[in-house]
Short mmCIF file of C-alpha atoms in Angstrom, two decimals:
data_model
loop_
_atom_site.label_atom_id
_atom_site.label_comp_id
_atom_site.label_asym_id
_atom_site.label_seq_id
_atom_site.Cartn_x
_atom_site.Cartn_y
_atom_site.Cartn_z
CA MET E 13 108.27 107.10 87.74
CA ASN E 14 105.81 106.09 85.54
CA ASP E 15 102.63 108.24 85.15
CA THR E 16 101.24 106.56 82.35
CA LYS E 17 97.32 106.33 82.50
CA GLN E 18 95.64 103.17 81.17
CA LEU E 19 93.36 104.70 78.39
CA ASP E 20 90.26 102.45 77.53
CA ASP E 21 88.49 102.50 74.41
CA LEU E 22 86.32 105.33 74.96
CA ASP E 23 89.26 107.45 76.34
CA ARG E 24 91.05 106.74 73.05
CA ARG E 25 88.14 107.71 70.81
CA ILE E 26 87.52 110.90 72.57
CA LEU E 27 91.23 111.82 72.38
CA GLU E 28 91.34 110.87 68.63
CA VAL E 29 88.37 113.08 67.92
CA VAL E 30 89.48 116.18 69.98
CA GLN E 31 92.93 116.10 68.88
CA ALA E 32 91.77 116.49 65.18
CA ASP E 33 88.94 119.25 66.24
CA ALA E 34 88.45 120.37 69.68
CA SER E 35 85.71 122.84 68.85
CA HIS E 36 83.04 120.18 68.87
CA THR E 37 80.03 120.91 71.55
CA ASN E 38 79.80 118.00 74.15
CA ALA E 39 76.80 116.84 72.50
CA GLU E 40 78.45 116.60 68.87
CA LEU E 41 81.58 114.99 70.59
CA ALA E 42 78.98 112.44 72.55
CA GLU E 43 77.47 111.51 69.18
CA LEU E 44 81.03 111.12 67.26
CA VAL E 45 82.33 108.75 69.95
CA HIS E 46 78.93 107.13 70.68
CA VAL E 47 78.26 108.15 74.39
CA SER E 48 75.78 110.04 76.44
CA PRO E 49 76.51 113.65 76.66
CA PRO E 50 76.85 113.54 80.51
CA THR E 51 79.23 110.50 80.09
CA CYS E 52 81.32 112.29 77.46
CA LEU E 53 81.49 115.68 79.85
CA ARG E 54 82.56 113.38 82.65
CA ARG E 55 85.30 111.77 80.65
CA MET E 56 86.66 114.93 79.19
CA LYS E 57 86.77 116.34 82.70
CA GLN E 58 88.60 113.25 83.97
CA LEU E 59 91.19 113.46 81.02
CA THR E 60 91.69 117.23 81.57
CA GLU E 61 91.99 116.86 85.72
CA GLU E 62 94.32 114.14 84.81
CA GLY E 63 96.47 116.14 82.52
CA ILE E 64 96.24 113.74 79.56
CA ILE E 65 94.50 116.70 78.17
CA GLU E 66 96.90 119.77 78.71
CA ARG E 67 95.02 122.52 77.08
CA GLN E 68 92.61 123.29 73.95
CA VAL E 69 94.03 125.76 71.57
CA ALA E 70 93.74 127.20 68.26
CA LEU E 71 96.57 126.42 65.57
CA VAL E 72 97.28 129.57 63.64
CA SER E 73 99.00 129.67 60.37
CA PRO E 74 102.27 131.16 60.59
CA GLU E 75 102.15 132.51 57.10
CA LYS E 76 99.13 134.50 57.45
CA VAL E 77 100.39 136.44 60.43
CA GLY E 78 103.43 137.12 59.16
CA ALA E 79 105.90 134.44 60.83
CA ARG E 80 107.06 132.86 57.85
CA LEU E 81 110.52 131.82 58.86
CA THR E 82 110.89 128.90 60.78
CA ALA E 83 114.41 128.02 62.39
CA ILE E 84 115.73 124.98 63.99
CA VAL E 85 118.57 126.01 66.37
CA GLU E 86 121.14 123.95 68.18
CA ILE E 87 122.56 125.58 71.59
CA THR E 88 125.51 124.43 73.12
CA LEU E 89 126.19 125.93 76.66
CA ASP E 90 129.41 126.79 78.04
CA VAL E 91 128.58 125.27 81.61
CA GLN E 92 126.12 122.48 81.92
CA ALA E 93 125.32 122.47 85.59
CA ALA E 94 121.71 121.95 86.35
CA GLU E 95 121.28 125.68 87.48
CA ARG E 96 122.79 126.81 84.35
CA MET E 97 120.61 124.66 81.89
CA GLU E 98 117.24 125.78 83.87
CA GLU E 99 118.58 129.63 83.82
CA PHE E 100 118.76 129.10 79.85
CA GLU E 101 115.40 127.35 79.71
CA ARG E 102 113.77 130.25 81.58
CA HIS E 103 115.76 132.85 79.45
CA VAL E 104 114.30 131.22 75.90
CA ALA E 105 110.87 130.56 77.45
CA ALA E 106 110.38 134.20 77.89
CA GLU E 107 110.78 134.70 74.01
CA GLY E 108 107.47 134.50 72.21
CA ALA E 109 109.25 133.70 69.00
CA VAL E 110 110.81 130.22 70.63
CA MET E 111 107.97 127.76 70.02
CA GLN E 112 109.62 124.64 71.32
CA CYS E 113 112.63 124.00 73.50
CA TYR E 114 114.38 120.48 74.08
CA ARG E 115 117.02 119.45 76.17
CA VAL E 116 119.02 117.00 73.98
CA SER E 117 121.92 114.45 74.09
CA PRO E 118 123.99 113.78 72.34
CA GLY E 119 125.13 116.62 70.63
CA PRO E 120 124.26 120.07 71.70
CA ASP E 121 122.49 121.02 74.88
CA PHE E 122 119.26 122.36 73.26
CA VAL E 123 117.45 122.28 70.29
CA LEU E 124 114.94 125.40 69.61
CA ILE E 125 112.15 125.60 67.26
CA VAL E 126 111.64 129.48 66.32
CA GLN E 127 109.17 131.11 64.25
CA VAL E 128 109.92 134.62 62.98
CA ALA E 129 108.99 136.90 60.11
CA ASP E 130 112.15 136.68 58.26
CA MET E 131 116.04 136.78 58.62
CA PRO E 132 116.43 140.18 59.95
CA ALA E 133 113.85 139.10 62.78
CA TYR E 134 115.98 136.06 63.16
CA HIS E 135 119.28 138.03 63.48
CA ALA E 136 117.64 140.37 65.81
CA LEU E 137 116.48 137.32 68.27
CA ALA E 138 119.87 135.79 67.90
CA HIS E 139 121.62 138.72 69.30
CA ARG E 140 118.90 139.21 71.89
CA LEU E 141 118.76 135.48 72.90
CA PHE E 142 122.30 134.08 72.08
CA ALA E 143 124.99 136.41 71.29
CA THR E 144 124.57 138.49 74.62
CA HIS E 145 124.14 135.31 76.86
CA LYS E 146 127.11 134.68 78.98
CA ASN E 147 126.81 130.92 78.98
CA VAL E 148 126.07 130.32 75.01
CA ARG E 149 129.10 128.90 73.48
CA ASN E 150 127.71 127.61 70.07
CA VAL E 151 124.55 128.21 67.83
CA LYS E 152 123.91 126.29 64.67
CA ALA E 153 120.85 127.46 62.67
CA TYR E 154 118.91 125.42 60.08
CA PHE E 155 116.29 127.23 58.03
CA SER E 156 113.10 125.47 56.85
CA THR E 157 112.79 125.94 53.17
CA PHE E 158 109.51 123.69 53.17
CA ARG E 159 107.40 122.12 55.80
CA SER E 160 106.14 118.95 54.24
CA LYS E 161 104.65 117.76 57.61
CA PHE E 162 103.34 119.39 60.88
CA GLU E 163 100.90 117.35 63.21
CA THR E 164 100.01 118.04 66.77
CA ARG E 165 98.25 114.63 66.98
CA ILE E 166 99.54 111.97 69.62
CA ALA E 167 98.88 108.47 68.71
CA VAL E 168 96.81 107.00 71.44
#
């Protein structure tokens, strides 16, 4: 099933602007994309209702709030049945420090992006999420020493 929507030039202009800065008022956004405010508001509503704009958030600096350690964690499960994979996804989704969770193939079953304060915090999380989970067979973690790029923008 392909649920990709055909975007026109106005949709693309709006998405480019709001992905860079979603704090613009409707009037500011309309001026930036060269349409009237009512047209801009209608398009933003349409893009949101169609799920193209999933949500608008503020990006918080991990370092400024004490979450200095980024871990990229590979997880291999013992049993890969669909219900066991979904159970693991629910298990990690409940943990606030897990920023992203991907099912991957080939290789491990999951790759997680985890943001914590430091190594003791990671150790506690690993024990809580992985060591005590009966279906986790293998955990391999990589720790970021420097983030050279972080982008949330999708090319449209």
